[in-house]
PDB file of N, CA and C in Angstrom:
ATOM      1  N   UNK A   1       8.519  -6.352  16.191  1.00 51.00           N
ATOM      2  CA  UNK A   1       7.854  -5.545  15.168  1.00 51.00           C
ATOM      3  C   UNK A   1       8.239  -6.022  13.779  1.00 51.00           C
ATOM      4  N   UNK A   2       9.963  -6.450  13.612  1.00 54.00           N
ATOM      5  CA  UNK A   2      10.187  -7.012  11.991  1.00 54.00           C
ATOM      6  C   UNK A   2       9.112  -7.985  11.796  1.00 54.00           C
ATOM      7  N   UNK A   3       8.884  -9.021  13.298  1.00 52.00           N
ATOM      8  CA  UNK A   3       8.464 -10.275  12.608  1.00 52.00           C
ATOM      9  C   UNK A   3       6.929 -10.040  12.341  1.00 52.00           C
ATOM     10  N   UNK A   4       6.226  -9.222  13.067  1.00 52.00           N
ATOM     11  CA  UNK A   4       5.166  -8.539  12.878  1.00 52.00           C
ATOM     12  C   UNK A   4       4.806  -7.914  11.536  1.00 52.00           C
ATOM     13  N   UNK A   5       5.733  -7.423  10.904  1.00 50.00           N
ATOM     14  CA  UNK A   5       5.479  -6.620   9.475  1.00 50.00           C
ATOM     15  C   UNK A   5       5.946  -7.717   8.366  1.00 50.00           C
ATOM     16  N   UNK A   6       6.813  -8.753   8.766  1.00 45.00           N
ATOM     17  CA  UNK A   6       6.498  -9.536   7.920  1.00 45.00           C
ATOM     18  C   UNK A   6       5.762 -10.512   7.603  1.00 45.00           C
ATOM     19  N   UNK A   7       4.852 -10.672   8.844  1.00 46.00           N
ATOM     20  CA  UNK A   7       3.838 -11.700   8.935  1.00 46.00           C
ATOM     21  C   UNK A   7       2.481 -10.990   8.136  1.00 46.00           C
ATOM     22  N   UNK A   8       2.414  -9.475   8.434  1.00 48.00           N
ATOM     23  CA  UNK A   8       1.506  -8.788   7.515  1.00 48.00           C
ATOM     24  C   UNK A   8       1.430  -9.161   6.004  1.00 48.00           C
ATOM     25  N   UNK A   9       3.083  -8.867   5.515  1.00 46.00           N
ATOM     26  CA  UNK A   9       3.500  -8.971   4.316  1.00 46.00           C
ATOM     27  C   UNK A   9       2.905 -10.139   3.543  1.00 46.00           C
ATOM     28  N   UNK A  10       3.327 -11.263   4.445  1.00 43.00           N
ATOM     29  CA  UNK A  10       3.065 -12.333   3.773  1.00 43.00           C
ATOM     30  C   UNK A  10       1.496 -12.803   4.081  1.00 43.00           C
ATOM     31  N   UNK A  11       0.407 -12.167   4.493  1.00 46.00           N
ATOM     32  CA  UNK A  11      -0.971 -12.363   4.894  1.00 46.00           C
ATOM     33  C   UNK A  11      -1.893 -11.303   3.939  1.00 46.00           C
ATOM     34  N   UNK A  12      -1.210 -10.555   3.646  1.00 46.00           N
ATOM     35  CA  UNK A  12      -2.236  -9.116   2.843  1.00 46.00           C
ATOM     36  C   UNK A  12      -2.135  -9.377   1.737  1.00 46.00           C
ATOM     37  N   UNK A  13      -3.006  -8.852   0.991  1.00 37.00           N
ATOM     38  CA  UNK A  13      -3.615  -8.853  -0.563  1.00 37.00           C
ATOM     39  C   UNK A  13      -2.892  -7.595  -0.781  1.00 37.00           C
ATOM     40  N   UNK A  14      -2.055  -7.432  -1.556  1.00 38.00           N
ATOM     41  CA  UNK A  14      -1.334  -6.343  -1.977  1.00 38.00           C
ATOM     42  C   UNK A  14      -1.484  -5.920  -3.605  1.00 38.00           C
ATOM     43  N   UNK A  15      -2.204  -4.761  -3.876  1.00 35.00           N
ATOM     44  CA  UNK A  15      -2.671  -4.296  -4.773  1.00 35.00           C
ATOM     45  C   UNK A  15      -1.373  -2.977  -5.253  1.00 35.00           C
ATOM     46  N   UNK A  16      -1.079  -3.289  -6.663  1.00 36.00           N
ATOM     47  CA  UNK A  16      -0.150  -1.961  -6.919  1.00 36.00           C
ATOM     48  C   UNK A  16      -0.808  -1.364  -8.036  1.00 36.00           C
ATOM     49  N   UNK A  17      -1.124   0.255  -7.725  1.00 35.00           N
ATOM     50  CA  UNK A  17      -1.631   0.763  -9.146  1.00 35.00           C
ATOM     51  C   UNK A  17      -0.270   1.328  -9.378  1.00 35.00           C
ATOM     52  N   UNK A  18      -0.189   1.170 -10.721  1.00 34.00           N
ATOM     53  CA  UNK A  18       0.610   2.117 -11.646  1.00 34.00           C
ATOM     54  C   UNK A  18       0.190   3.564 -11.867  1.00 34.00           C
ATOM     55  N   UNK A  19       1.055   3.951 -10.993  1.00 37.00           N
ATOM     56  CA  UNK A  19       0.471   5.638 -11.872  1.00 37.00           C
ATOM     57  C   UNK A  19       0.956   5.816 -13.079  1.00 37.00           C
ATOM     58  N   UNK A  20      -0.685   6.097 -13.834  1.00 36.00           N
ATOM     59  CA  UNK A  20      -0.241   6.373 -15.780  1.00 36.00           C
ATOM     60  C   UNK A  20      -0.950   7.579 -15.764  1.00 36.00           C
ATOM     61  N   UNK A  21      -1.657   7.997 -17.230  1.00 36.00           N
ATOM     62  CA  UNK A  21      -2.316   8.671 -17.776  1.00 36.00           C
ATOM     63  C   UNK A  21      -4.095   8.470 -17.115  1.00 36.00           C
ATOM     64  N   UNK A  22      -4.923   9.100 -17.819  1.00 39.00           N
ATOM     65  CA  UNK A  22      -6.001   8.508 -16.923  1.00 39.00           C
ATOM     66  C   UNK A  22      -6.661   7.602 -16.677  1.00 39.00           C
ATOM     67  N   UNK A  23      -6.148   6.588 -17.441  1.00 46.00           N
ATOM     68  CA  UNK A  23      -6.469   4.719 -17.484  1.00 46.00           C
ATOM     69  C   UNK A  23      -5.287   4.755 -16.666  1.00 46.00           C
ATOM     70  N   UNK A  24      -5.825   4.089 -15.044  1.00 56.00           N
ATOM     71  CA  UNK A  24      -4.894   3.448 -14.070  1.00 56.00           C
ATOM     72  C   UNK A  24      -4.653   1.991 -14.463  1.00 56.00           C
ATOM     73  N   UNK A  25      -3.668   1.328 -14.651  1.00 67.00           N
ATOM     74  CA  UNK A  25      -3.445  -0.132 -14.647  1.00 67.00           C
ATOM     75  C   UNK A  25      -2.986  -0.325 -13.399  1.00 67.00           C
ATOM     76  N   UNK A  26      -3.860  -1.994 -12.799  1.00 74.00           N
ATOM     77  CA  UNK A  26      -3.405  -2.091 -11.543  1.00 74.00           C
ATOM     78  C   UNK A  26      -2.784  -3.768 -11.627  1.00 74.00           C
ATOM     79  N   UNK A  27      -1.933  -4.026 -10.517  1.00 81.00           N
ATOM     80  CA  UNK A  27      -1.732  -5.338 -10.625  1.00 81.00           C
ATOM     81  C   UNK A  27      -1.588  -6.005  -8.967  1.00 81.00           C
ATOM     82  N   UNK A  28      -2.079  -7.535  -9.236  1.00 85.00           N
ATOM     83  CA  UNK A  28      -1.987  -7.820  -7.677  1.00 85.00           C
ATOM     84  C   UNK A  28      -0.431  -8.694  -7.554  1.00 85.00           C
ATOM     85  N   UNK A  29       0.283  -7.965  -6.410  1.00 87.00           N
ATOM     86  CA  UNK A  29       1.591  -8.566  -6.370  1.00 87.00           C
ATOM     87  C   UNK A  29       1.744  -9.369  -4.804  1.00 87.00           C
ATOM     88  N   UNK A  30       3.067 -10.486  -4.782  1.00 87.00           N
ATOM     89  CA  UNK A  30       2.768 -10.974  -3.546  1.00 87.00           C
ATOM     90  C   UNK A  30       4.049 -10.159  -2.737  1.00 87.00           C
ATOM     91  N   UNK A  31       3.787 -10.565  -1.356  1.00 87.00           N
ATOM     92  CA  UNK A  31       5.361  -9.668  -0.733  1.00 87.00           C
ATOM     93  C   UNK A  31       6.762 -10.130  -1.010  1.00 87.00           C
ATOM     94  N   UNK A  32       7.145 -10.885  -1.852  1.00 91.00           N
ATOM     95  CA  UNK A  32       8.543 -10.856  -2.520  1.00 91.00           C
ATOM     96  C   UNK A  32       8.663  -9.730  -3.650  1.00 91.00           C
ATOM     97  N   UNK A  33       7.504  -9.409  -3.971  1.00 91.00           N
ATOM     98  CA  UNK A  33       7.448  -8.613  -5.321  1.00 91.00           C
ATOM     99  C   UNK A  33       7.506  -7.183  -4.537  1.00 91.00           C
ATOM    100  N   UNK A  34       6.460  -7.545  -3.898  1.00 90.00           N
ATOM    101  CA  UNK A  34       6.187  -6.203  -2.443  1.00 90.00           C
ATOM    102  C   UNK A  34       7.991  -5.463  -2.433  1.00 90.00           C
ATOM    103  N   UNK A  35       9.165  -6.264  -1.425  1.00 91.00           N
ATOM    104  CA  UNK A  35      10.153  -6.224  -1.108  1.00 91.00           C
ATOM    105  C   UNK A  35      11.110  -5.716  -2.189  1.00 91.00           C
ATOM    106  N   UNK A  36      11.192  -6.298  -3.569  1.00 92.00           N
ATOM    107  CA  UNK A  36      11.620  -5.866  -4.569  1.00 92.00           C
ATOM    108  C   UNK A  36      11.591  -4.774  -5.205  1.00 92.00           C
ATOM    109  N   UNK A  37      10.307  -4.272  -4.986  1.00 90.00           N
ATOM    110  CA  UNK A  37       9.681  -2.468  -5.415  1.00 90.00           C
ATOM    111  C   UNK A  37      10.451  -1.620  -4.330  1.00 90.00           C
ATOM    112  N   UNK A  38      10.527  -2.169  -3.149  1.00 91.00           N
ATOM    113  CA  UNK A  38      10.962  -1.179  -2.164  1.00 91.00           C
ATOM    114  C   UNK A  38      12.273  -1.332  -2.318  1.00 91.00           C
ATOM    115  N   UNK A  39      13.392  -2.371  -2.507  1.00 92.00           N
ATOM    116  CA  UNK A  39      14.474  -1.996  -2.916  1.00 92.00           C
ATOM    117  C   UNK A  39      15.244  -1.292  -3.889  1.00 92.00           C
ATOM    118  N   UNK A  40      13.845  -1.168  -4.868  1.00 91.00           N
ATOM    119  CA  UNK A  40      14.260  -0.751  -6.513  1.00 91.00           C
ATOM    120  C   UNK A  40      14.376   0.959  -5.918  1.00 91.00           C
ATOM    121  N   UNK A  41      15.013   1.154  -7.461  1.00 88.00           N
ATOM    122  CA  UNK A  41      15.205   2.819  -6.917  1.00 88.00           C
ATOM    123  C   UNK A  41      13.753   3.646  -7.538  1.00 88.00           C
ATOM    124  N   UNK A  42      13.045   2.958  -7.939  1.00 88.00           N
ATOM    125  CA  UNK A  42      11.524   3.521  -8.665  1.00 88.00           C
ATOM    126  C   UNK A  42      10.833   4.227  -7.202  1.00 88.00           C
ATOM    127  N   UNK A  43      10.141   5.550  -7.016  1.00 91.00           N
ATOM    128  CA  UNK A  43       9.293   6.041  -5.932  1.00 91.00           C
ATOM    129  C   UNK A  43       8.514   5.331  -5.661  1.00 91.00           C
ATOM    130  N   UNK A  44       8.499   4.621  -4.559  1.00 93.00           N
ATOM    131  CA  UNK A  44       7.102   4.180  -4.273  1.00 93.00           C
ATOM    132  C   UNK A  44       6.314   4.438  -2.731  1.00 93.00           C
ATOM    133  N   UNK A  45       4.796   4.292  -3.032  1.00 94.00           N
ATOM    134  CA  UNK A  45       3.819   4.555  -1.564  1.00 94.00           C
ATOM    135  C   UNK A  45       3.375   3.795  -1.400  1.00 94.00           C
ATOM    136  N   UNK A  46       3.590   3.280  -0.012  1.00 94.00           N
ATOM    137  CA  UNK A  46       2.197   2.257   0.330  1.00 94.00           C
ATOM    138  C   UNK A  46       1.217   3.052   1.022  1.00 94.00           C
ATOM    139  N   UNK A  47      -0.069   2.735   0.869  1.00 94.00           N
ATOM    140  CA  UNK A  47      -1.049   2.928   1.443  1.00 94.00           C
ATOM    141  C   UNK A  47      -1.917   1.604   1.730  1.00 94.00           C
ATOM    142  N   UNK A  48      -1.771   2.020   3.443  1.00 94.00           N
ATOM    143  CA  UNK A  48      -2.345   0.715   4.410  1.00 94.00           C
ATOM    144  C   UNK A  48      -4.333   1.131   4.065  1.00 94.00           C
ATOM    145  N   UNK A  49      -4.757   0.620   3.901  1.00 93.00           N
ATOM    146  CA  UNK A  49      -6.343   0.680   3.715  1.00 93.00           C
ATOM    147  C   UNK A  49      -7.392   0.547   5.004  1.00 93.00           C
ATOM    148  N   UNK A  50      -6.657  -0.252   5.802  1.00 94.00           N
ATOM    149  CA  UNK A  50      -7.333  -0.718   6.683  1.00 94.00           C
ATOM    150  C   UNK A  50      -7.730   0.262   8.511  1.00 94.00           C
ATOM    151  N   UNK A  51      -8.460  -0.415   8.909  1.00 94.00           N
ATOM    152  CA  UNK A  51      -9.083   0.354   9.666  1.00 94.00           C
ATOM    153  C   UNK A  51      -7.548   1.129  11.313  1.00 94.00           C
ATOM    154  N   UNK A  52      -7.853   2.400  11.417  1.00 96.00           N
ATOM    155  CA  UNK A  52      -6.645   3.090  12.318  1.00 96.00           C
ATOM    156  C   UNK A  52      -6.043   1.683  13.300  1.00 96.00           C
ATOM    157  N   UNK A  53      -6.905   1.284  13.787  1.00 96.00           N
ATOM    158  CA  UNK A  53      -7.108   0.220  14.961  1.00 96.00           C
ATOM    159  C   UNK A  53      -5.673  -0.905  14.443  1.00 96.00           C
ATOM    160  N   UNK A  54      -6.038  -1.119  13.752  1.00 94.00           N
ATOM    161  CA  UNK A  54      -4.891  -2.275  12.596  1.00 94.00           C
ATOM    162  C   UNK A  54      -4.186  -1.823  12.393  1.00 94.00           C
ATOM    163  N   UNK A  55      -3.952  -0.878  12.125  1.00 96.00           N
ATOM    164  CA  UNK A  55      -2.613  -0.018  11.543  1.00 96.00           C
ATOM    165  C   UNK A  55      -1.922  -0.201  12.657  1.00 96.00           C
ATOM    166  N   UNK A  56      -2.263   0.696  13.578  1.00 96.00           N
ATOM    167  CA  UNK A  56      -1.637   0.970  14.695  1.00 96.00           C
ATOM    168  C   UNK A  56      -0.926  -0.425  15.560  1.00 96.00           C
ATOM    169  N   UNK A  57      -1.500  -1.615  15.499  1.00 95.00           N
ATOM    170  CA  UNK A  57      -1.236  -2.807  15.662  1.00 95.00           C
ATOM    171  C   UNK A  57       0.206  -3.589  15.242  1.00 95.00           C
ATOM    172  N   UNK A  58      -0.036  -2.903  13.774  1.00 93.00           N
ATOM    173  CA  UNK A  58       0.976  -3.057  12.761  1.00 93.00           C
ATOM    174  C   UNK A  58       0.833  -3.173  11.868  1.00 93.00           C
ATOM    175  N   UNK A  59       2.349  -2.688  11.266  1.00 94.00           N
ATOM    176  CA  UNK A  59       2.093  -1.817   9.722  1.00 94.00           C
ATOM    177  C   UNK A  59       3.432  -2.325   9.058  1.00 94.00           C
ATOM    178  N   UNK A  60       3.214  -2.121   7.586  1.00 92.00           N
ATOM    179  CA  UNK A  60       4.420  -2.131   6.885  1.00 92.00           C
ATOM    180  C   UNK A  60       5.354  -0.819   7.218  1.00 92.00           C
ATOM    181  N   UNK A  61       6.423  -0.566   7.822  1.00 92.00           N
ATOM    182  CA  UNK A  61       7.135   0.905   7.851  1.00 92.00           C
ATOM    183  C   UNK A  61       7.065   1.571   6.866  1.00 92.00           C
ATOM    184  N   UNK A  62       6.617   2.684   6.973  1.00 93.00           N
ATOM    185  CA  UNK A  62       6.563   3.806   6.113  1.00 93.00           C
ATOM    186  C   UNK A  62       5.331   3.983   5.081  1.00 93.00           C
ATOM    187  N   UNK A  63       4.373   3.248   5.960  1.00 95.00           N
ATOM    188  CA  UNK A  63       3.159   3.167   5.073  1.00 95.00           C
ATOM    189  C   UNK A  63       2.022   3.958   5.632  1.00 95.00           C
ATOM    190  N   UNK A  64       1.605   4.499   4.678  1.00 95.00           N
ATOM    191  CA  UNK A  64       0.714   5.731   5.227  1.00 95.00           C
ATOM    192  C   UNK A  64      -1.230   5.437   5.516  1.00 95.00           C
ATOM    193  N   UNK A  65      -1.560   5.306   6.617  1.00 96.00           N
ATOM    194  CA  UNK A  65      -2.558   5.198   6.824  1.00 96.00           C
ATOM    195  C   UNK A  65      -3.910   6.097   6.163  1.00 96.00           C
ATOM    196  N   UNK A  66      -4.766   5.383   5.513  1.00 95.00           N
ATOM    197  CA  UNK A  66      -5.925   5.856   4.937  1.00 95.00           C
ATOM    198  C   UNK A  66      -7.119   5.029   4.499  1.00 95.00           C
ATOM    199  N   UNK A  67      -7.758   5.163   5.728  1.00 94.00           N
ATOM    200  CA  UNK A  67      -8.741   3.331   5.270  1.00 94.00           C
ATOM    201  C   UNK A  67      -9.598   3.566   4.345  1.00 94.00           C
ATOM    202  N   UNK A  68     -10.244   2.732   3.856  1.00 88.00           N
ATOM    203  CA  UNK A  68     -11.027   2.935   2.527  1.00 88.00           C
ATOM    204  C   UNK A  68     -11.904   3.615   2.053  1.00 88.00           C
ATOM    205  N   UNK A  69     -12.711   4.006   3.503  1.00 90.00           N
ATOM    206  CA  UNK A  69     -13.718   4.694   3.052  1.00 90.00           C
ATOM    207  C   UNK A  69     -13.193   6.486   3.241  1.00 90.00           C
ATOM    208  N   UNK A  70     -12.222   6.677   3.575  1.00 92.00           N
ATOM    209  CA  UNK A  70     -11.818   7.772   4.055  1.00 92.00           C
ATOM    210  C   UNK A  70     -10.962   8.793   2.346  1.00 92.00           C
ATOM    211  N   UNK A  71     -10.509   7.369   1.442  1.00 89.00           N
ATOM    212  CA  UNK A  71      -9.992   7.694   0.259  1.00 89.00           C
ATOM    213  C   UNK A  71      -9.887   8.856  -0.476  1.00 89.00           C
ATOM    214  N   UNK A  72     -11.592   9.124  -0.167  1.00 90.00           N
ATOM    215  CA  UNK A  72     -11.770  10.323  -1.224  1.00 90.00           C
ATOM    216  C   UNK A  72     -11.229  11.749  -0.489  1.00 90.00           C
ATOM    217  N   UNK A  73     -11.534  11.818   0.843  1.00 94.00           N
ATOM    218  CA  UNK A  73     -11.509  12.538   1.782  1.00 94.00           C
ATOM    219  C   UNK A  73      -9.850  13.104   2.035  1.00 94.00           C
ATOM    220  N   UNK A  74      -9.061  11.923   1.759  1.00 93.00           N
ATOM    221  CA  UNK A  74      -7.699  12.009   2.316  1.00 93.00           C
ATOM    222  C   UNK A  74      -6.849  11.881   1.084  1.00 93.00           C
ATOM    223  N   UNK A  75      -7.582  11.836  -0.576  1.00 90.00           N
ATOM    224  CA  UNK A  75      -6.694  12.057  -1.228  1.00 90.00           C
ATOM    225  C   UNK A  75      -5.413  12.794  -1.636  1.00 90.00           C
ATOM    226  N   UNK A  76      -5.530  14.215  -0.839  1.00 92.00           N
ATOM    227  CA  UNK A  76      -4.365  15.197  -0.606  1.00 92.00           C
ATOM    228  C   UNK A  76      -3.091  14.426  -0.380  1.00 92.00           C
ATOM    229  N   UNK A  77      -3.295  12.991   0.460  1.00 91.00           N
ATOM    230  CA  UNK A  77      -2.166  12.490   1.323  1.00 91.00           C
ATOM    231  C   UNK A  77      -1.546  11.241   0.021  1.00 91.00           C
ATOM    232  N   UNK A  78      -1.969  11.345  -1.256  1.00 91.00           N
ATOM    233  CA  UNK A  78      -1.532  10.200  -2.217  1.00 91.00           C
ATOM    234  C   UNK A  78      -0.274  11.379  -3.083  1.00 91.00           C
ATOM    235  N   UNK A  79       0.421  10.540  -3.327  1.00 91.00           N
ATOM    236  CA  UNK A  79       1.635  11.301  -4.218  1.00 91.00           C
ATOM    237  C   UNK A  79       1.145  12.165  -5.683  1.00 91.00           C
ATOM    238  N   UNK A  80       1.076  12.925  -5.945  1.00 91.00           N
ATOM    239  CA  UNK A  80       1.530  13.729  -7.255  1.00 91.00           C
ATOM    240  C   UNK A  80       2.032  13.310  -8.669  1.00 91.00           C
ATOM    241  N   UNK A  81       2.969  12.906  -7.961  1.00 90.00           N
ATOM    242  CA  UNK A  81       4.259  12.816  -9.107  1.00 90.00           C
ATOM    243  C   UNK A  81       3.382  11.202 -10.085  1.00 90.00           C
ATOM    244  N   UNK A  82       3.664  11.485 -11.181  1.00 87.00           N
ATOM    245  CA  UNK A  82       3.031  10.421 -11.918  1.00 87.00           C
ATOM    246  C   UNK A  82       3.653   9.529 -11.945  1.00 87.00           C
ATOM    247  N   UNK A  83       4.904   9.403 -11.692  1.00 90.00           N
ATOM    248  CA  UNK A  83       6.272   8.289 -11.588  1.00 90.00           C
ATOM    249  C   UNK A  83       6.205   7.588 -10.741  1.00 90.00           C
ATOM    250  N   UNK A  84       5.484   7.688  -9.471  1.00 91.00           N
ATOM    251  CA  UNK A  84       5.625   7.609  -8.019  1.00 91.00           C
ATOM    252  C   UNK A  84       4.747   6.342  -7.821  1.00 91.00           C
ATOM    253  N   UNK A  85       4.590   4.638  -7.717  1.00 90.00           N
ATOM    254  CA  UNK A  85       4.128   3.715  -7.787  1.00 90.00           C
ATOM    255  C   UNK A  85       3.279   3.884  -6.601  1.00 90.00           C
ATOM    256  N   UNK A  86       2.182   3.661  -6.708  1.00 91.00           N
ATOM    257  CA  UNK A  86       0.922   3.645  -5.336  1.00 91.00           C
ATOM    258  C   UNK A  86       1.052   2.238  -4.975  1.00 91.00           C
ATOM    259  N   UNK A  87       1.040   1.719  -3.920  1.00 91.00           N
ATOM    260  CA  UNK A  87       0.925   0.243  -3.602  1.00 91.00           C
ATOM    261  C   UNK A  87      -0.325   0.374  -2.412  1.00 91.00           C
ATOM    262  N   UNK A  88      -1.496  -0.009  -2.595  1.00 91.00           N
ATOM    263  CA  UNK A  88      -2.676  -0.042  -1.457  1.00 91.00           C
ATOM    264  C   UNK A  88      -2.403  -1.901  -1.237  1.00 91.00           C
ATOM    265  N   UNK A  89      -2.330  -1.773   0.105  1.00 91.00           N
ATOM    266  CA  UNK A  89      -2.635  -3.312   0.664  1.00 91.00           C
ATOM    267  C   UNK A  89      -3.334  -3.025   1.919  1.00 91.00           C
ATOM    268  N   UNK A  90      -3.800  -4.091   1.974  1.00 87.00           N
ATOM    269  CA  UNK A  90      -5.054  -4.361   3.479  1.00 87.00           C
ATOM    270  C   UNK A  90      -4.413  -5.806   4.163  1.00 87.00           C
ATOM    271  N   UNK A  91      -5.653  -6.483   5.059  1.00 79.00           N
ATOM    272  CA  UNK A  91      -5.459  -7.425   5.390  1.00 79.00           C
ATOM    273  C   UNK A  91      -5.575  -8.642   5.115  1.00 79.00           C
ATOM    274  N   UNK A  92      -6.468  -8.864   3.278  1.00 68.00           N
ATOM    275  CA  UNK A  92      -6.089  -9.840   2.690  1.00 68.00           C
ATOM    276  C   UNK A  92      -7.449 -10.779   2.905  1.00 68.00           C
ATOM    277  N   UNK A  93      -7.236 -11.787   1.884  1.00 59.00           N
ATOM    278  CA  UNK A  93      -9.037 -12.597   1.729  1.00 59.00           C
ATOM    279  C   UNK A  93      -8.184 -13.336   2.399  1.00 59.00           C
ATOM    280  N   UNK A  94      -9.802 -14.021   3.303  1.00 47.00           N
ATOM    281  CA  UNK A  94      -9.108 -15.397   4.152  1.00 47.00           C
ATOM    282  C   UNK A  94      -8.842 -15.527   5.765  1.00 47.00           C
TER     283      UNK A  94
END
């Protein structure tokens, strides 16, 4: 399963929005940067995008399933706190 979630890591398009004010700034990071956020002491969420099927396959740990089109539907399940870094990744161009 490690080598599994890191083979994700290093295959997905990993998108981080900043939670701000109501202009979101977003940035695309790779999984060293990925790894670095999760060690930092800053809150952060991932949200897996992709379809249940994939997830379930494999996932980054602790990443919360909500595929794309489901977003609006399942927003309840995104953090609050404005501090709290959103990280959405999928399975990546290619």
């Amino acid at each position: 399963m490690k080598k599994n979630s890191s083979n994700i890591m290093i295959l997905m398009l990993l998108t981080l929005f900043l939670a701000s004010t109501a202009l979101a700034q977003y940035l695309i990071i790779n999984s060293e940067q990925l790894q670095n956020l999760l060690a930092g002491k800053k809150k952060v969420t991932l949200i897996d995008v992709r379809m249940p099927e994939e997830y379930q396959a494999a996932h980054i740990p602790g990443a919360i399933n909500i595929p794309s089109e489901r977003m609006r539907a399942d927003r309840n399940l995104l953090p609050t706190d404005k501090k709290t870094q959103i990280i959405f990744y999928c399975r990546g161009v290619g």
